[in-house]
CSV table of C-alpha atoms (C1' of nucleotides) in Angstrom, one decimal:
chain,number,residue,atom,x,y,z
A,1,UNK,CA,-0.4,-0.2,0.1
A,2,UNK,CA,1.5,3.5,-1.5
A,3,UNK,CA,2.4,6.1,1.4
A,4,UNK,CA,-0.2,8.7,-0.2
A,5,UNK,CA,2.9,11.8,0.6
A,6,UNK,CA,4.9,9.7,-2.0
A,7,UNK,CA,2.8,11.0,-5.5
A,8,UNK,CA,3.7,14.7,-4.8
A,9,UNK,CA,6.4,14.3,-3.6
A,10,UNK,CA,7.4,11.7,-7.2
A,11,UNK,CA,5.3,14.1,-9.5
A,12,UNK,CA,7.5,17.3,-7.9
A,13,UNK,CA,10.9,15.5,-8.3
A,14,UNK,CA,9.8,14.5,-12.4
A,15,UNK,CA,9.2,17.9,-12.6
A,16,UNK,CA,12.3,19.7,-11.5
A,17,UNK,CA,14.6,17.0,-13.1
A,18,UNK,CA,12.5,18.0,-16.5
A,19,UNK,CA,13.8,21.6,-15.4
A,20,UNK,CA,17.3,21.2,-13.9
A,21,UNK,CA,18.3,19.0,-17.4
A,22,UNK,CA,16.2,21.6,-19.5
A,23,UNK,CA,18.4,24.6,-17.6
A,24,UNK,CA,21.8,22.2,-18.3
A,25,UNK,CA,21.3,22.2,-21.2
A,26,UNK,CA,20.7,25.6,-22.3
A,27,UNK,CA,23.7,26.8,-19.5
A,28,UNK,CA,26.0,24.5,-22.5
A,29,UNK,CA,23.8,26.0,-25.0
A,30,UNK,CA,25.3,29.8,-24.4
A,31,UNK,CA,22.2,30.8,-22.0
A,32,UNK,CA,23.3,30.4,-18.9
A,33,UNK,CA,21.3,32.7,-17.4
A,34,UNK,CA,18.1,32.0,-17.7
A,35,UNK,CA,16.5,30.6,-13.9
A,36,UNK,CA,12.9,27.9,-14.3
A,37,UNK,CA,11.2,31.3,-13.2
A,38,UNK,CA,12.6,33.1,-16.1
A,39,UNK,CA,11.2,30.7,-18.7
A,40,UNK,CA,8.0,30.7,-17.7
A,41,UNK,CA,8.2,34.8,-17.4
A,42,UNK,CA,9.2,34.0,-21.6
A,43,UNK,CA,7.7,32.0,-22.5
A,44,UNK,CA,3.9,34.2,-21.7
A,45,UNK,CA,5.6,37.0,-23.3
A,46,UNK,CA,5.4,35.0,-26.3
A,47,UNK,CA,6.3,36.3,-29.8
A,48,UNK,CA,3.6,38.2,-30.0
A,49,UNK,CA,4.8,40.5,-26.9
A,50,UNK,CA,2.3,41.1,-24.2
A,51,UNK,CA,2.4,44.5,-21.7
A,52,UNK,CA,3.1,44.7,-18.5
A,53,UNK,CA,-0.5,44.3,-17.2
A,54,UNK,CA,-1.3,40.8,-19.3
A,55,UNK,CA,2.1,39.9,-18.3
A,56,UNK,CA,1.1,39.9,-14.8
A,57,UNK,CA,-2.0,38.5,-15.3
A,58,UNK,CA,-0.8,35.6,-17.4
A,59,UNK,CA,1.7,34.4,-14.7
A,60,UNK,CA,-0.9,35.4,-11.7
A,61,UNK,CA,1.7,37.9,-10.1
A,62,UNK,CA,1.2,42.7,-9.7
A,63,UNK,CA,1.6,44.2,-12.9
A,64,UNK,CA,4.4,46.1,-10.6
A,65,UNK,CA,5.8,42.0,-9.9
A,66,UNK,CA,5.9,41.7,-13.9
A,67,UNK,CA,7.2,45.0,-14.3
A,68,UNK,CA,10.2,44.0,-12.6
A,69,UNK,CA,10.1,40.9,-13.9
A,70,UNK,CA,10.6,42.3,-18.0
A,71,UNK,CA,13.1,44.6,-16.3
A,72,UNK,CA,15.4,41.7,-15.7
A,73,UNK,CA,14.8,39.6,-18.9
A,74,UNK,CA,15.6,43.3,-20.7
A,75,UNK,CA,18.7,43.6,-19.0
A,76,UNK,CA,20.0,40.7,-20.0
A,77,UNK,CA,18.8,40.4,-23.7
A,78,UNK,CA,16.0,38.3,-23.6
A,79,UNK,CA,12.7,40.7,-23.9
A,80,UNK,CA,12.3,45.0,-25.5
A,81,UNK,CA,10.3,47.2,-24.6
A,82,UNK,CA,8.8,50.5,-27.3
A,83,UNK,CA,6.0,51.9,-26.6
A,84,UNK,CA,3.0,51.2,-28.1
A,85,UNK,CA,2.3,53.7,-31.5
A,86,UNK,CA,-1.7,53.9,-30.5
A,87,UNK,CA,-1.9,54.5,-27.2
A,88,UNK,CA,0.4,56.0,-25.2
A,89,UNK,CA,0.1,54.7,-21.9
A,90,UNK,CA,1.2,50.9,-22.7
A,91,UNK,CA,4.2,49.8,-23.2
A,92,UNK,CA,5.0,46.2,-25.6
A,93,UNK,CA,7.1,44.3,-24.4
A,94,UNK,CA,9.3,42.0,-26.8
A,95,UNK,CA,11.7,38.9,-27.5
A,96,UNK,CA,14.2,39.9,-28.8
A,97,UNK,CA,16.1,37.2,-31.0
A,98,UNK,CA,17.9,36.0,-28.5
A,99,UNK,CA,14.7,35.5,-26.5
A,100,UNK,CA,13.3,34.0,-29.4
A,101,UNK,CA,16.4,32.1,-29.5
A,102,UNK,CA,15.8,30.6,-26.4
A,103,UNK,CA,12.2,29.8,-26.4
A,104,UNK,CA,13.3,27.5,-29.5
A,105,UNK,CA,16.5,25.9,-27.8
A,106,UNK,CA,13.7,25.0,-24.3
A,107,UNK,CA,11.4,23.1,-26.6
A,108,UNK,CA,14.1,21.1,-28.6
A,109,UNK,CA,15.0,20.6,-25.2
A,110,UNK,CA,11.8,19.4,-23.9
A,111,UNK,CA,10.9,16.7,-27.0
A,112,UNK,CA,15.3,15.2,-26.6
A,113,UNK,CA,14.1,14.6,-22.3
A,114,UNK,CA,10.1,13.8,-23.4
A,115,UNK,CA,11.9,10.9,-26.0
A,116,UNK,CA,14.8,10.0,-22.8
A,117,UNK,CA,11.7,8.9,-20.9
A,118,UNK,CA,9.8,7.0,-23.9
A,119,UNK,CA,13.2,5.0,-24.6
A,120,UNK,CA,14.2,3.9,-21.3
A,121,UNK,CA,9.7,3.8,-20.0
A,122,UNK,CA,8.7,2.8,-23.4
A,123,UNK,CA,6.2,5.2,-26.0
A,124,UNK,CA,3.1,3.8,-24.3
A,125,UNK,CA,3.9,4.7,-19.9
A,126,UNK,CA,5.0,7.7,-21.2
A,127,UNK,CA,1.6,8.3,-23.5
A,128,UNK,CA,-0.5,6.5,-20.3
A,129,UNK,CA,2.0,8.7,-17.8
A,130,UNK,CA,0.4,11.9,-19.7
A,131,UNK,CA,-3.3,11.3,-20.5
A,132,UNK,CA,-3.9,9.8,-16.3
A,133,UNK,CA,-2.4,13.5,-15.5
A,134,UNK,CA,-4.1,14.8,-18.6
A,135,UNK,CA,-7.4,13.8,-16.7
A,136,UNK,CA,-6.2,14.3,-13.3
A,137,UNK,CA,-5.0,18.1,-13.3
A,138,UNK,CA,-8.2,21.1,-14.3
A,139,UNK,CA,-8.3,22.1,-17.4
A,140,UNK,CA,-6.8,25.6,-17.2
A,141,UNK,CA,-4.2,23.8,-15.5
A,142,UNK,CA,-2.1,24.5,-17.2
A,143,UNK,CA,-1.0,27.8,-15.5
A,144,UNK,CA,2.6,29.9,-15.8
A,145,UNK,CA,2.0,31.1,-12.7
A,146,UNK,CA,4.4,28.9,-10.9
A,147,UNK,CA,7.1,31.1,-9.7
A,148,UNK,CA,7.0,32.5,-6.5
A,149,UNK,CA,3.6,30.2,-5.6
A,150,UNK,CA,5.4,28.1,-3.4
A,151,UNK,CA,5.9,30.7,-1.2
A,152,UNK,CA,2.7,31.6,-1.4
B,1,UNK,CA,2.7,12.5,-30.9
B,2,UNK,CA,2.9,15.2,-28.0
B,3,UNK,CA,4.7,18.1,-27.5
B,4,UNK,CA,7.8,17.7,-25.1
B,5,UNK,CA,6.7,20.2,-22.7
B,6,UNK,CA,3.6,19.4,-22.3
B,7,UNK,CA,5.0,16.2,-19.7
B,8,UNK,CA,6.6,18.2,-17.1
B,9,UNK,CA,3.9,21.1,-17.1
B,10,UNK,CA,1.7,18.3,-16.5
B,11,UNK,CA,3.5,17.0,-13.3
B,12,UNK,CA,3.9,20.0,-12.3
B,13,UNK,CA,0.3,21.0,-12.2
B,14,UNK,CA,-0.3,17.2,-10.6
B,15,UNK,CA,2.0,18.4,-7.4
B,16,UNK,CA,0.2,22.0,-7.2
B,17,UNK,CA,-2.6,20.4,-6.9
B,18,UNK,CA,-2.1,18.0,-4.3
B,19,UNK,CA,-0.7,20.3,-2.6
B,20,UNK,CA,-2.9,23.3,-3.3
B,21,UNK,CA,-5.4,20.7,-1.9
B,22,UNK,CA,-3.7,19.8,1.4
B,23,UNK,CA,-3.0,23.3,1.9
B,24,UNK,CA,-7.4,24.5,2.0
B,25,UNK,CA,-7.8,21.2,4.2
B,26,UNK,CA,-5.1,22.3,7.1
B,27,UNK,CA,-6.8,25.3,7.6
B,28,UNK,CA,-10.5,23.9,8.0
B,29,UNK,CA,-8.7,22.1,10.4
B,30,UNK,CA,-7.4,24.5,12.6
B,31,UNK,CA,-3.7,25.4,10.1
B,32,UNK,CA,-5.5,28.5,8.0
B,33,UNK,CA,-1.3,29.8,8.0
B,34,UNK,CA,1.4,26.6,7.1
B,35,UNK,CA,2.7,26.9,3.5
B,36,UNK,CA,4.2,25.1,1.7
B,37,UNK,CA,7.6,25.4,2.2
B,38,UNK,CA,6.4,25.9,6.2
B,39,UNK,CA,5.5,22.3,5.5
B,40,UNK,CA,8.6,21.0,4.1
B,41,UNK,CA,10.9,22.2,6.4
B,42,UNK,CA,8.8,20.6,8.9
B,43,UNK,CA,8.8,17.0,8.3
B,44,UNK,CA,12.3,18.1,7.4
B,45,UNK,CA,11.8,18.1,11.3
B,46,UNK,CA,11.1,15.3,11.4
B,47,UNK,CA,9.8,13.8,15.2
B,48,UNK,CA,12.8,13.5,16.5
B,49,UNK,CA,14.0,17.2,16.1
B,50,UNK,CA,18.1,18.3,14.5
B,51,UNK,CA,20.0,21.6,14.8
B,52,UNK,CA,19.0,24.4,12.3
B,53,UNK,CA,23.1,23.3,10.7
B,54,UNK,CA,21.7,19.4,10.2
B,55,UNK,CA,17.6,20.8,8.6
B,56,UNK,CA,20.1,23.8,6.9
B,57,UNK,CA,21.6,20.0,5.0
B,58,UNK,CA,18.2,18.2,4.5
B,59,UNK,CA,16.7,21.6,3.0
B,60,UNK,CA,20.0,21.7,0.7
B,61,UNK,CA,20.1,25.9,2.0
B,62,UNK,CA,22.6,27.7,4.6
B,63,UNK,CA,22.2,27.5,8.3
B,64,UNK,CA,21.4,30.9,8.4
B,65,UNK,CA,18.2,30.4,6.1
B,66,UNK,CA,17.7,27.5,7.8
B,67,UNK,CA,18.2,29.6,11.8
B,68,UNK,CA,15.1,31.5,9.4
B,69,UNK,CA,12.3,29.4,9.1
B,70,UNK,CA,12.9,27.9,12.7
B,71,UNK,CA,12.4,30.9,13.9
B,72,UNK,CA,9.7,31.7,12.3
B,73,UNK,CA,7.8,28.1,12.9
B,74,UNK,CA,8.9,29.3,16.8
B,75,UNK,CA,6.8,32.3,16.2
B,76,UNK,CA,4.0,30.6,14.9
B,77,UNK,CA,4.0,27.8,17.1
B,78,UNK,CA,5.2,24.7,15.7
B,79,UNK,CA,8.8,24.3,17.2
B,80,UNK,CA,10.3,25.3,19.8
B,81,UNK,CA,13.8,25.5,19.8
B,82,UNK,CA,16.0,23.8,23.8
B,83,UNK,CA,19.7,24.2,24.5
B,84,UNK,CA,22.1,20.9,23.6
B,85,UNK,CA,22.6,19.2,26.9
B,86,UNK,CA,25.5,18.0,26.1
B,87,UNK,CA,26.6,20.4,23.3
B,88,UNK,CA,26.7,24.1,24.7
B,89,UNK,CA,26.8,25.2,21.2
B,90,UNK,CA,24.0,23.2,19.5
B,91,UNK,CA,20.3,24.4,20.2
B,92,UNK,CA,17.1,21.2,18.9
B,93,UNK,CA,14.9,22.1,17.3
B,94,UNK,CA,11.8,20.0,17.9
B,95,UNK,CA,7.8,20.1,16.7
B,96,UNK,CA,5.3,21.3,19.8
B,97,UNK,CA,2.2,18.9,20.4
B,98,UNK,CA,1.4,21.4,17.3
B,99,UNK,CA,3.8,20.1,14.6
B,100,UNK,CA,3.7,16.9,15.3
B,101,UNK,CA,-0.1,17.4,15.0
B,102,UNK,CA,0.3,19.0,11.3
B,103,UNK,CA,2.3,16.2,10.3
B,104,UNK,CA,0.2,13.9,10.7
B,105,UNK,CA,-2.8,15.8,9.8
B,106,UNK,CA,-0.7,16.1,6.1
B,107,UNK,CA,-0.1,12.1,6.7
B,108,UNK,CA,-4.8,11.8,6.6
B,109,UNK,CA,-4.9,14.2,3.9
B,110,UNK,CA,-2.6,13.0,1.8
B,111,UNK,CA,-3.8,9.3,1.2
B,112,UNK,CA,-7.3,10.4,1.0
B,113,UNK,CA,-5.8,12.5,-1.6
B,114,UNK,CA,-4.0,9.6,-3.5
B,115,UNK,CA,-7.3,7.8,-2.5
B,116,UNK,CA,-9.4,10.5,-4.2
B,117,UNK,CA,-6.9,10.1,-7.6
B,118,UNK,CA,-7.9,6.0,-7.4
B,119,UNK,CA,-10.9,6.3,-7.4
B,120,UNK,CA,-11.4,8.3,-10.2
B,121,UNK,CA,-8.0,6.6,-12.7
B,122,UNK,CA,-8.6,3.2,-11.3
B,123,UNK,CA,-5.8,1.7,-8.7
B,124,UNK,CA,-4.0,0.6,-10.7
B,125,UNK,CA,-3.0,3.4,-12.8
B,126,UNK,CA,-2.5,5.6,-9.7
B,127,UNK,CA,0.5,1.9,-9.5
B,128,UNK,CA,1.8,2.3,-12.4
B,129,UNK,CA,2.0,6.2,-12.1
B,130,UNK,CA,4.0,5.8,-9.3
B,131,UNK,CA,5.8,3.0,-11.0
B,132,UNK,CA,7.1,4.9,-14.0
B,133,UNK,CA,8.3,8.3,-11.7
B,134,UNK,CA,9.8,5.7,-9.8
B,135,UNK,CA,12.2,4.3,-12.3
B,136,UNK,CA,12.8,8.1,-14.1
B,137,UNK,CA,13.5,9.6,-10.5
B,138,UNK,CA,17.0,9.8,-9.2
B,139,UNK,CA,17.3,7.1,-6.5
B,140,UNK,CA,17.3,10.2,-4.1
B,141,UNK,CA,15.5,12.1,-6.4
B,142,UNK,CA,13.1,12.4,-3.4
B,143,UNK,CA,14.7,15.7,-1.5
B,144,UNK,CA,12.9,17.7,0.2
B,145,UNK,CA,15.1,21.0,-1.0
B,146,UNK,CA,11.7,22.4,-2.9
B,147,UNK,CA,12.1,26.1,-1.3
B,148,UNK,CA,13.9,28.5,-2.8
B,149,UNK,CA,15.0,26.4,-5.2
B,150,UNK,CA,12.8,27.4,-7.9
B,151,UNK,CA,14.2,31.2,-7.9
B,152,UNK,CA,17.8,29.5,-7.2
C,1,DC,C1',-15.4,69.4,-21.4
C,2,DT,C1',-15.2,66.3,-17.3
C,3,DT,C1',-15.1,62.6,-14.8
C,4,DT,C1',-14.1,58.0,-14.3
C,5,DT,C1',-11.3,54.5,-16.2
C,6,DT,C1',-6.2,51.9,-17.7
C,7,DC,C1',-1.5,51.9,-18.2
C,8,DG,C1',2.9,52.0,-16.6
C,9,DT,C1',5.9,53.1,-12.7
C,10,DC,C1',7.8,54.8,-7.9
C,11,DA,C1',8.0,53.3,-3.2
C,12,DA,C1',7.7,51.5,1.0
C,13,DT,C1',7.9,47.4,3.0
C,14,DC,C1',8.1,42.1,3.6
C,15,DA,C1',9.8,37.1,2.7
C,16,DC,C1',13.4,34.6,1.9
C,17,DG,C1',17.5,33.0,0.4
C,18,DT,C1',22.6,34.7,0.3
C,19,DT,C1',27.8,35.1,1.7
C,20,DG,C1',30.8,37.2,5.7
C,21,DA,C1',32.5,37.4,10.7
C,22,DC,C1',31.4,36.6,15.1
C,23,DG,C1',31.7,34.7,19.9
C,24,DA,C1',31.3,30.4,22.2
C,25,DG,C1',32.0,25.4,22.8
C,26,DT,C1',34.2,21.5,21.6
C,27,DT,C1',37.5,18.4,19.8
C,28,DT,C1',43.0,18.5,18.4
C,29,DA,C1',47.5,18.0,18.6
C,30,DC,C1',51.4,19.2,20.8
D,1,DG,C1',47.6,21.9,30.5
D,2,DT,C1',46.5,24.9,26.6
D,3,DA,C1',46.8,26.4,22.7
D,4,DA,C1',45.2,25.8,17.9
D,5,DA,C1',42.0,24.3,15.1
D,6,DC,C1',36.9,23.1,14.2
D,7,DT,C1',32.1,23.0,15.2
D,8,DC,C1',28.6,26.1,16.2
D,9,DG,C1',25.0,29.4,16.3
D,10,DT,C1',23.7,34.0,15.4
D,11,DC,C1',24.2,38.8,13.2
D,12,DA,C1',24.4,42.1,9.7
D,13,DA,C1',24.3,43.7,4.8
D,14,DC,C1',22.5,42.5,0.8
D,15,DG,C1',19.9,40.6,-3.4
D,16,DT,C1',15.8,39.1,-4.9
D,17,DG,C1',11.4,38.8,-5.7
D,18,DA,C1',7.2,39.3,-4.4
D,19,DT,C1',3.1,42.7,-2.1
D,20,DT,C1',0.1,47.6,-1.4
D,21,DG,C1',-0.1,52.6,-1.8
D,22,DA,C1',0.0,56.0,-5.5
D,23,DC,C1',0.3,59.0,-8.4
D,24,DG,C1',0.6,61.4,-13.8
D,25,DA,C1',0.2,61.1,-17.9
D,26,DA,C1',-3.2,59.0,-21.6
D,27,DA,C1',-8.0,56.8,-23.4
D,28,DA,C1',-12.8,56.5,-22.8
D,29,DA,C1',-17.4,57.7,-21.3
D,30,DG,C1',-20.5,60.9,-19.5
DNA sequence: CTTTTTCGTCAATCACGTTGACGAGTTTAC
DNA sequence: GTAAACTCGTCAACGTGATTGACGAAAAAG
């Protein structure tokens, strides 16, 4: 009989191993200063860009916090801010080529890591794993507001 | 063909739903101020108690950070500090009855949550889920140093 | 046109981590 | 047996990433 506390720890350990390997690879591929939280933020920015307020909404944080995140990402060269020509209040946050690069590399690395799981477990077991989790995770459950949630 | 990025998000969402439900229940049961990070720390303290230095080692943080965590937990009434009679340098951190209570309740809630998964997925699929994760997670992978890891 | 709303930012604060330094207590070496 | 070396917990200063409140500028609504 499995102890109930083990399942969440396994889920977390699995997630963590993905993220750790992702960032180890990214570091080797010229992105040593991307932190897990930044990856979520860059993903939330997306190729179309966002305003700081919308970014905050996507990440589940205040617009001020999102603004600070943008500032850090800007200093690292992953995003840039431009004025919205149609609305003098808005600033548009968009990915730089470096930001696009890190997202492309991340997608490729995730695919490779998943393939590694399929190699060790068999493709079917990975599919079943995903299917089971999809059933248990609420529909809107793939949220990007992971940073800071833990200490909340 | 599944996108590689989905699996880690599903793992995280699953973990998160466990932790969110745990803390919602704990709040109802008289522990509204336990945060996820505190749960890990209390688990690391354990029924035998630890020194702040050892706690830091278990949580993967500095002894100073562990000391601050102890201070917060002490203020909330979950742990208490006593002098080690055999070594004047050491302080022993032990669970208070309230600390023991929150651990017992957490274990019971985790068991209930896992039973809920088994009810929706079937016991076998949950077993297979755990088995697959156990295969992929490194042996020492059930570490307690989750807090602060994300922003590291 | 005036009022209200929205947007981004500044400022102060808090939670939680870090490194460096330090006094007190214990252990080791001579 | 005492001097040196190490270990323990804590203090201080600082960095990061979040919070709330306030505020000016711009847009929208009346």
